[in-house]
């Protein structure tokens, strides 16, 4: 294992995501209100002598647990943990212990762990502005000294107990605060507090009052947005890093029956949709004038990763906002948790895009049976990977009356993944030779996923990341083969600052749709200055998501959908 600059476990050689990403959050009180609540009072102290278990999820799948303890010994804070994480980390933590003074000046750190059976150890002693490291890996011990800031927060990669100290420090901050974190033993980075939001989380013990801090790690390779949720005792509740599809959450809150109090529109109601062998959990947003009237309906289909029905990414509740705007214009809107996510049942280890399309068809047929829905006017709107799912469903199900593709892929999935990787490597300014090497490795990995041959030349840790039925179905997804089977009218919406699914994908989809034998209407709309999250932006890069000043989507998306459907 290499101790690396803070990108958590997500510094992967393989790029396997194309969707909106994942965070689940609920705006509550404003940041100002959350902070003013504690005005004139000392910041809360972490609850000591309390053991907590955390579950780590990578790409929505549980990867292991960490048992964390905070103790107060006189004037010293002691944070300790043990853990076992499976693939792709393959880490066993036998000892993690970091000590701080009462005002959170680090004193010392000790780590004893193994990765893939290989032992590693780290011992760090801190002066006021220095960190002296002794690193033992592969039987070799080396020393390293770094300059650090006073009260720096000790955050070695993949040792998440360290985030308890970050939680304690965040409890005393306001938006705009700049902290420092030492990614032992590599470098110190800045941590910017962007916003604070009060929330309520259902838990087995009742409603848990928490505060969610949107932060940005100022990494050498570019900013990394994250969300840290803490309780009223200044203890860590949840860590989300959307670009990494990473979530660390207290284990008692990790069950599928537990989700954040949803972003509520005025007329939101919960819905349970029976599916073969399990149920899908969703939210209906109803228009005014319900009763005996039958309304047109829209089903929203979320992108890749463990995003739930509200599709909250980087603090933006994309689908909750879109549903509210559409309902105001007279539409019944259904959004639902994907299977294995949030409150929906089933498991996602062997899921494919076709399985997600099956679930969408189930939701559409359920909706068509409702007495307040016009079964002849049901539209499906898929965002990002949800666009691919919507295409697959529309090609099979006549009950879908029209199709809306938002930031949807227009090329073979394998080409999209390579395009995303090339863009990331360009941003990182990787030398040409290294860039080509990584691209060739990605091509070999993708070929192995599709054919199940050639794995002997792929490092085992990379195979564990890439070898899945979902990734195979994404690589093989081909709009050129699906589009001729789609008979519905199609609206294509694309943000021109999208840096995950680039704008040319919309043009390709429009050309494919217009080439169909049956001449159903096709319209395309490009939205300038709008990113993949459907929000106004300046660069559109993923690294910008956490620093967007407004956590709202552009109203142009809902307007385009409404205008088109009302034609």
XYZ file of C-alpha atoms in Angstrom:
567
model
C 0.000 0.000 0.000
C 1.162 3.510 -0.707
C 0.253 6.357 1.630
C -1.045 8.908 -0.913
C -2.201 12.497 -1.100
C -5.809 12.848 -0.070
C -8.223 11.536 -2.646
C -9.298 8.744 -0.260
C -9.630 5.280 -1.727
C -10.858 6.716 -4.975
C -7.539 7.294 -6.722
C -8.224 4.429 -9.109
C -6.526 3.595 -12.371
C -9.913 2.688 -13.810
C -12.649 5.203 -14.542
C -15.917 3.269 -14.222
C -18.551 5.955 -13.586
C -20.539 8.072 -15.996
C -23.511 9.181 -13.970
C -24.370 12.028 -11.698
C -22.493 10.599 -8.751
C -23.766 10.169 -5.209
C -24.631 12.171 -2.143
C -27.803 12.011 -0.121
C -28.614 15.196 1.706
C -31.544 17.325 2.695
C -31.490 21.120 2.935
C -32.975 22.277 6.196
C -32.143 25.488 7.979
C -29.831 27.890 6.205
C -26.153 27.874 6.985
C -26.500 31.164 8.813
C -29.269 29.782 10.990
C -27.331 26.631 11.780
C -24.315 28.625 12.856
C -26.230 31.294 14.756
C -27.865 28.550 16.800
C -24.588 28.218 18.649
C -23.831 31.947 18.779
C -22.399 32.981 22.077
C -21.810 29.382 23.116
C -18.666 27.292 23.149
C -18.516 24.782 20.297
C -19.644 21.285 21.288
C -17.091 18.800 22.533
C -17.013 15.300 21.044
C -18.681 12.686 23.186
C -15.802 10.703 24.686
C -15.729 7.075 25.792
C -18.135 6.199 22.986
C -17.574 3.350 20.522
C -19.061 3.718 17.040
C -19.046 1.356 14.057
C -18.922 2.783 10.546
C -19.697 0.996 7.280
C -17.785 1.974 4.143
C -19.594 1.919 0.787
C -17.778 2.137 -2.546
C -19.974 2.571 -5.628
C -22.948 1.701 -3.437
C -21.513 -1.623 -2.275
C -20.390 -2.307 1.324
C -16.603 -2.601 1.467
C -16.083 -3.187 5.202
C -16.419 -1.696 8.665
C -14.303 0.388 11.041
C -14.763 0.424 14.827
C -13.896 3.853 16.238
C -13.433 5.043 19.801
C -12.830 8.519 21.211
C -11.443 8.793 24.737
C -10.415 11.732 26.889
C -7.274 11.102 28.969
C -6.719 14.206 31.082
C -6.057 17.008 28.614
C -5.543 14.650 25.662
C -7.971 13.405 23.024
C -7.298 9.845 21.818
C -8.990 8.568 18.647
C -8.436 4.867 17.937
C -9.853 2.250 15.607
C -9.605 -1.198 14.071
C -11.035 -2.088 10.679
C -11.281 -4.578 7.862
C -11.961 -3.378 4.318
C -12.359 -5.757 1.400
C -11.797 -5.151 -2.309
C -10.655 -2.857 -3.770
C -8.857 -1.633 -0.608
C -8.020 -5.032 0.932
C -6.825 -3.379 4.151
C -6.873 -4.694 7.713
C -6.216 -2.052 10.377
C -4.840 -3.646 13.519
C -4.120 -0.335 15.215
C -4.952 3.254 14.405
C -4.327 5.761 17.178
C -3.942 9.520 16.975
C -3.575 11.861 19.950
C -4.424 15.551 20.171
C -4.206 18.154 22.903
C -7.431 19.583 24.343
C -7.488 22.304 21.659
C -6.752 19.844 18.816
C -3.044 20.254 18.318
C -1.801 16.847 17.059
C 0.717 15.012 19.257
C 1.377 11.618 17.663
C 0.001 9.043 15.254
C 0.511 5.264 15.133
C -0.724 2.934 12.397
C -0.234 -0.820 12.125
C -2.013 -2.440 9.189
C -1.759 -4.891 6.326
C -2.803 -4.571 2.711
C -3.154 -7.732 0.633
C -1.182 -9.528 3.347
C 1.732 -7.062 3.294
C 2.417 -5.285 6.598
C 2.847 -1.546 6.837
C 3.453 0.755 9.777
C 3.583 4.483 10.321
C 4.693 6.467 13.379
C 4.434 10.254 13.309
C 5.368 12.708 16.043
C 4.257 16.327 15.827
C 5.869 19.527 16.930
C 3.961 22.768 16.727
C 4.681 23.095 12.990
C 6.548 19.901 12.087
C 5.666 16.263 11.457
C 8.390 13.598 11.694
C 7.409 10.308 10.042
C 8.863 6.821 10.189
C 7.320 4.705 7.439
C 7.752 0.940 7.189
C 6.592 -0.776 3.997
C 7.790 -4.014 2.425
C 10.310 -4.455 5.256
C 11.987 -1.100 4.619
C 11.845 1.853 7.018
C 12.261 5.420 5.775
C 12.004 8.808 7.464
C 10.363 12.005 6.286
C 9.859 15.432 7.872
C 7.194 17.896 6.743
C 6.212 21.412 7.729
C 2.597 21.584 8.867
C 0.252 24.222 10.248
C -0.693 24.685 13.871
C -3.739 22.518 14.718
C -3.518 20.635 11.438
C -5.989 17.744 11.141
C -4.376 14.322 10.712
C -6.055 12.480 7.799
C -4.065 9.539 6.422
C -5.701 7.932 3.393
C -8.167 5.074 3.998
C -8.054 5.438 7.806
C -11.413 7.054 8.353
C -11.292 7.339 12.147
C -9.231 10.462 11.515
C -12.387 12.178 10.309
C -13.632 12.294 13.902
C -11.086 15.065 14.484
C -12.310 16.829 11.356
C -15.890 16.567 12.671
C -14.846 18.142 15.982
C -13.083 20.990 14.202
C -15.969 21.599 11.815
C -18.299 22.024 14.794
C -16.510 25.285 15.622
C -16.466 26.687 12.058
C -18.634 28.859 9.832
C -18.873 28.940 6.022
C -15.731 30.454 4.579
C -13.437 28.961 7.224
C -10.123 27.593 5.974
C -8.681 24.573 7.802
C -5.560 22.503 7.143
C -5.267 18.726 6.917
C -2.089 16.679 6.874
C -2.372 13.652 4.577
C 0.209 11.580 6.387
C 2.960 11.248 5.304
C 2.639 13.047 1.971
C 1.586 16.665 2.224
C -0.616 19.208 3.921
C -3.652 20.475 2.027
C -6.262 23.164 2.597
C -9.856 22.406 3.566
C -12.464 25.039 2.715
C -15.847 25.076 4.456
C -18.421 26.038 1.813
C -21.759 25.710 3.608
C -23.543 24.324 6.668
C -27.048 22.846 6.546
C -29.184 21.529 9.399
C -30.866 18.178 8.711
C -32.877 15.468 10.385
C -32.067 11.790 9.879
C -34.443 8.974 10.863
C -32.626 6.401 13.009
C -33.611 3.322 15.033
C -33.564 5.554 18.133
C -35.718 8.280 16.554
C -34.959 11.477 14.667
C -31.284 12.450 14.774
C -30.516 16.181 14.494
C -27.366 16.696 12.439
C -25.455 19.354 10.521
C -24.012 18.734 7.067
C -20.835 20.593 6.089
C -20.021 20.931 2.394
C -16.235 21.161 2.155
C -13.541 21.165 -0.513
C -10.158 19.465 -0.131
C -7.630 21.575 -2.037
C -5.679 18.671 -3.524
C -2.566 19.171 -5.660
C -4.384 17.479 -8.563
C -7.428 19.738 -8.191
C -10.226 20.472 -5.699
C -12.139 17.511 -4.269
C -15.660 18.179 -2.980
C -16.916 16.278 0.058
C -19.732 16.356 2.585
C -19.224 15.717 6.312
C -22.272 15.197 8.551
C -21.941 15.500 12.345
C -24.377 15.157 15.234
C -25.043 17.537 18.123
C -22.188 15.921 20.071
C -19.655 16.842 17.355
C -19.278 13.176 16.376
C -18.987 11.987 12.776
C -22.208 10.604 11.269
C -21.428 10.365 7.574
C -18.742 11.181 5.016
C -19.647 11.501 1.319
C -17.221 12.012 -1.562
C -19.401 12.016 -4.691
C -16.681 11.947 -7.341
C -15.342 8.783 -5.689
C -18.753 7.132 -5.182
C -17.631 6.809 -1.563
C -19.761 6.936 1.557
C -18.807 6.215 5.167
C -21.810 6.087 7.476
C -22.610 4.918 10.989
C -23.642 1.318 10.672
C -26.993 1.774 12.414
C -27.892 4.293 9.703
C -26.640 2.167 6.813
C -29.673 -0.086 6.363
C -31.853 0.268 3.289
C -34.762 1.352 5.512
C -32.842 4.436 6.651
C -32.605 7.493 4.418
C -32.277 11.200 4.972
C -35.508 13.068 5.523
C -36.303 13.694 1.858
C -36.301 17.090 0.216
C -39.998 17.798 0.507
C -42.041 19.608 -2.066
C -45.417 20.909 -1.017
C -47.313 17.932 -2.412
C -44.834 15.058 -1.949
C -46.210 11.697 -0.849
C -44.391 8.408 -0.364
C -45.019 5.519 -2.755
C -44.293 1.780 -2.606
C -44.109 0.045 -5.985
C -44.297 -3.790 -6.042
C -41.617 -5.372 -8.219
C -40.852 -9.074 -8.764
C -39.383 -10.274 -5.452
C -38.925 -6.824 -3.886
C -40.368 -3.308 -3.742
C -39.239 0.044 -5.109
C -39.643 3.022 -2.776
C -40.411 6.376 -4.296
C -41.950 9.813 -3.959
C -44.947 11.171 -5.867
C -45.150 14.922 -6.364
C -48.737 15.851 -7.110
C -50.070 18.883 -8.980
C -52.872 21.087 -7.725
C -56.393 20.091 -8.559
C -56.029 16.392 -7.859
C -59.178 14.419 -7.205
C -61.159 12.918 -10.053
C -58.899 14.491 -12.677
C -56.421 12.375 -14.602
C -53.095 14.120 -15.042
C -50.167 13.545 -17.388
C -47.253 11.939 -15.579
C -43.465 11.902 -15.730
C -41.128 9.267 -14.270
C -37.605 10.475 -13.409
C -34.736 7.987 -13.831
C -31.494 8.667 -11.931
C -27.887 8.315 -13.056
C -25.160 5.894 -11.994
C -23.925 5.153 -8.498
C -25.907 4.947 -5.286
C -27.958 8.100 -5.852
C -31.424 7.872 -4.370
C -34.761 9.234 -5.593
C -33.808 12.892 -4.996
C -30.559 12.510 -7.005
C -28.661 14.784 -4.637
C -25.160 15.519 -5.899
C -22.783 18.066 -4.349
C -25.677 19.416 -2.281
C -27.981 19.901 -5.289
C -31.247 17.872 -5.035
C -31.598 17.584 -8.800
C -34.708 15.426 -9.014
C -36.479 16.899 -5.979
C -36.221 20.352 -7.543
C -37.178 19.137 -11.015
C -40.190 17.222 -9.645
C -41.456 20.291 -7.805
C -41.181 22.487 -10.887
C -42.948 19.941 -13.126
C -45.770 19.355 -10.631
C -46.449 23.088 -10.515
C -47.228 22.860 -14.241
C -49.836 20.126 -13.811
C -47.815 16.887 -14.000
C -47.792 13.941 -11.613
C -44.078 13.198 -11.065
C -42.664 9.915 -9.758
C -39.056 9.506 -8.646
C -37.804 6.352 -6.954
C -34.792 4.785 -5.253
C -32.911 2.405 -7.530
C -32.884 -1.234 -6.454
C -30.482 -1.762 -3.546
C -30.411 1.987 -2.803
C -32.215 3.963 -0.093
C -35.466 2.243 0.834
C -35.803 0.071 -2.279
C -35.222 -3.635 -1.897
C -33.137 -6.183 -3.806
C -29.374 -6.202 -4.178
C -27.231 -4.595 -6.819
C -24.143 -6.843 -6.972
C -25.294 -8.491 -10.219
C -27.425 -5.676 -11.601
C -27.295 -4.576 -15.250
C -28.727 -1.660 -17.200
C -31.429 -4.030 -18.450
C -32.391 -4.778 -14.835
C -32.754 -1.070 -14.177
C -34.905 -0.847 -17.326
C -37.089 -3.665 -15.947
C -37.580 -1.633 -12.765
C -38.500 1.460 -14.776
C -41.100 -0.478 -16.766
C -42.523 -1.784 -13.491
C -42.817 1.785 -12.195
C -44.498 2.983 -15.415
C -47.071 0.163 -15.366
C -47.808 0.824 -11.686
C -48.295 4.507 -12.441
C -50.619 3.768 -15.378
C -53.045 1.951 -13.065
C -53.563 4.965 -10.807
C -56.914 6.724 -11.128
C -55.280 10.165 -10.998
C -52.921 9.442 -13.934
C -53.743 9.510 -17.646
C -52.237 6.202 -18.856
C -51.945 7.577 -22.422
C -49.682 10.429 -21.324
C -46.787 8.971 -19.329
C -43.346 10.358 -20.124
C -40.001 9.032 -18.931
C -37.075 11.398 -18.281
C -33.650 9.838 -17.791
C -30.626 11.798 -16.566
C -27.090 10.678 -17.440
C -26.942 6.871 -17.155
C -30.675 7.114 -16.464
C -30.989 8.190 -20.099
C -29.528 4.857 -21.182
C -31.959 3.035 -18.883
C -34.850 5.089 -20.274
C -33.849 4.240 -23.859
C -33.767 0.521 -23.086
C -37.190 0.693 -21.416
C -38.791 2.798 -24.170
C -37.615 0.319 -26.808
C -39.637 -2.398 -25.049
C -42.629 -0.720 -23.414
C -45.498 0.923 -25.347
C -46.963 2.334 -22.135
C -44.161 4.926 -22.240
C -45.680 7.723 -24.298
C -42.651 9.969 -24.758
C -38.959 9.969 -23.935
C -36.806 12.743 -22.479
C -33.027 12.292 -22.505
C -31.077 14.663 -20.257
C -27.251 14.615 -20.454
C -27.542 11.089 -21.822
C -24.765 9.118 -23.554
C -24.901 9.034 -27.346
C -22.013 6.649 -28.013
C -21.038 3.117 -27.116
C -20.464 2.941 -23.364
C -16.856 1.830 -23.781
C -16.147 4.948 -25.858
C -17.745 7.180 -23.228
C -15.544 5.748 -20.464
C -12.376 6.282 -22.520
C -13.479 9.832 -23.318
C -13.964 10.552 -19.618
C -10.568 9.094 -18.766
C -8.778 11.116 -21.444
C -10.351 14.285 -20.089
C -9.278 13.510 -16.517
C -5.713 12.784 -17.628
C -5.614 16.068 -19.532
C -6.749 17.970 -16.456
C -4.029 16.258 -14.405
C -1.453 17.219 -17.044
C -0.098 13.684 -17.127
C 2.907 13.321 -19.471
C 2.045 11.944 -22.916
C 3.790 8.607 -22.437
C 2.136 7.959 -19.070
C -1.214 9.120 -20.421
C -1.034 6.672 -23.311
C -0.018 3.870 -20.964
C -3.045 4.482 -18.730
C -5.376 4.626 -21.713
C -4.024 1.346 -23.073
C -4.475 -0.242 -19.639
C -8.058 1.018 -19.562
C -8.692 -0.516 -22.990
C -7.314 -3.873 -21.825
C -9.471 -3.766 -18.708
C -12.589 -2.977 -20.722
C -11.837 -5.778 -23.183
C -11.410 -8.208 -20.286
C -14.701 -7.111 -18.726
C -16.558 -7.680 -22.001
C -14.897 -10.964 -23.051
C -13.830 -12.352 -19.655
C -10.436 -12.979 -21.243
C -7.055 -11.330 -20.630
C -7.397 -10.830 -16.887
C -3.933 -12.337 -16.342
C -2.385 -9.046 -17.514
C -4.579 -6.905 -15.224
C -3.563 -6.198 -11.596
C -5.973 -8.035 -9.237
C -6.998 -4.841 -7.422
C -8.101 -3.309 -10.733
C -10.053 -6.410 -11.697
C -11.928 -6.239 -8.386
C -13.011 -2.708 -9.266
C -14.023 -3.306 -12.859
C -15.273 -6.898 -13.118
C -19.014 -6.420 -12.605
C -22.187 -7.140 -14.537
C -23.185 -3.471 -14.326
C -19.912 -2.248 -15.851
C -20.097 -4.852 -18.596
C -23.634 -3.764 -19.492
C -22.524 -0.124 -19.540
C -19.566 -0.858 -21.818
C -21.832 -2.749 -24.236
C -24.640 -0.196 -24.248
C -24.981 1.145 -27.799
C -27.558 3.868 -28.576
C -27.093 3.228 -32.305
C -28.600 -0.252 -31.834
C -31.304 0.785 -29.374
C -32.601 3.952 -31.060
C -34.182 2.258 -34.138
C -36.402 0.279 -31.742
C -37.726 3.408 -30.008
C -41.032 4.609 -31.477
C -41.792 7.445 -29.029
C -41.273 11.189 -29.580
C -37.948 12.269 -28.076
C -36.738 15.451 -26.378
C -32.969 15.774 -25.852
C -31.632 18.288 -23.299
C -27.917 18.965 -22.901
C -25.842 21.357 -20.804
C -23.035 22.783 -22.911
C -20.658 22.869 -19.908
C -21.175 19.168 -19.185
C -17.750 17.605 -18.584
C -19.026 14.093 -17.794
C -21.215 13.499 -20.850
C -19.931 16.000 -23.386
C -22.331 18.083 -25.544
C -21.604 16.159 -28.749
C -23.510 13.205 -27.278
C -26.763 15.162 -27.638
C -26.039 15.848 -31.302
C -25.325 12.170 -31.889
C -28.554 11.117 -30.161
C -30.558 13.623 -32.204
C -29.058 12.316 -35.460
C -29.853 8.726 -34.469
C -33.407 9.644 -33.470
C -34.089 11.530 -36.699
C -32.796 8.614 -38.755
C -35.514 6.274 -37.434
C -37.951 4.902 -40.027
C -40.997 6.135 -38.121
C -40.928 9.943 -38.159
C -41.982 10.737 -34.572
C -41.017 14.234 -33.369
C -37.466 14.889 -32.156
C -36.335 18.094 -30.505
C -32.956 19.023 -29.054
C -32.082 21.833 -26.679
C -28.556 22.937 -25.742
C -28.325 24.961 -22.521
C -25.320 27.325 -22.392
C -23.405 27.674 -19.108
C -25.065 24.582 -17.593
C -23.121 21.581 -16.237
C -23.872 17.874 -15.845
C -25.846 18.545 -12.661
C -28.139 20.856 -14.665
C -26.841 23.803 -12.645
C -25.380 27.089 -13.885
C -21.567 26.849 -13.828
C -18.385 28.498 -15.039
C -16.174 25.542 -15.986
C -18.494 22.544 -15.696
C -15.684 20.408 -14.243
C -16.468 17.906 -11.485
C -13.987 19.747 -9.270
C -16.256 22.815 -9.445
C -19.348 21.041 -8.090
C -18.585 21.660 -4.422
C -17.956 25.375 -4.916
C -21.069 26.252 -6.932
C -22.606 29.312 -5.239
C -26.217 28.251 -5.905
C -27.406 24.743 -5.103
C -30.215 24.880 -7.646
C -30.775 23.535 -11.125
C -31.600 25.870 -13.971
C -35.366 26.403 -14.462
C -34.780 26.001 -18.211
C -34.880 22.191 -17.896
C -38.387 22.052 -16.436
C -39.595 24.731 -18.848
C -38.275 22.808 -21.853
C -39.952 19.597 -20.702
C -43.289 21.282 -19.979
C -43.348 23.250 -23.244
C -42.519 20.155 -25.265
C -45.043 17.841 -23.579
C -47.829 20.404 -23.792
C -47.409 20.545 -27.557
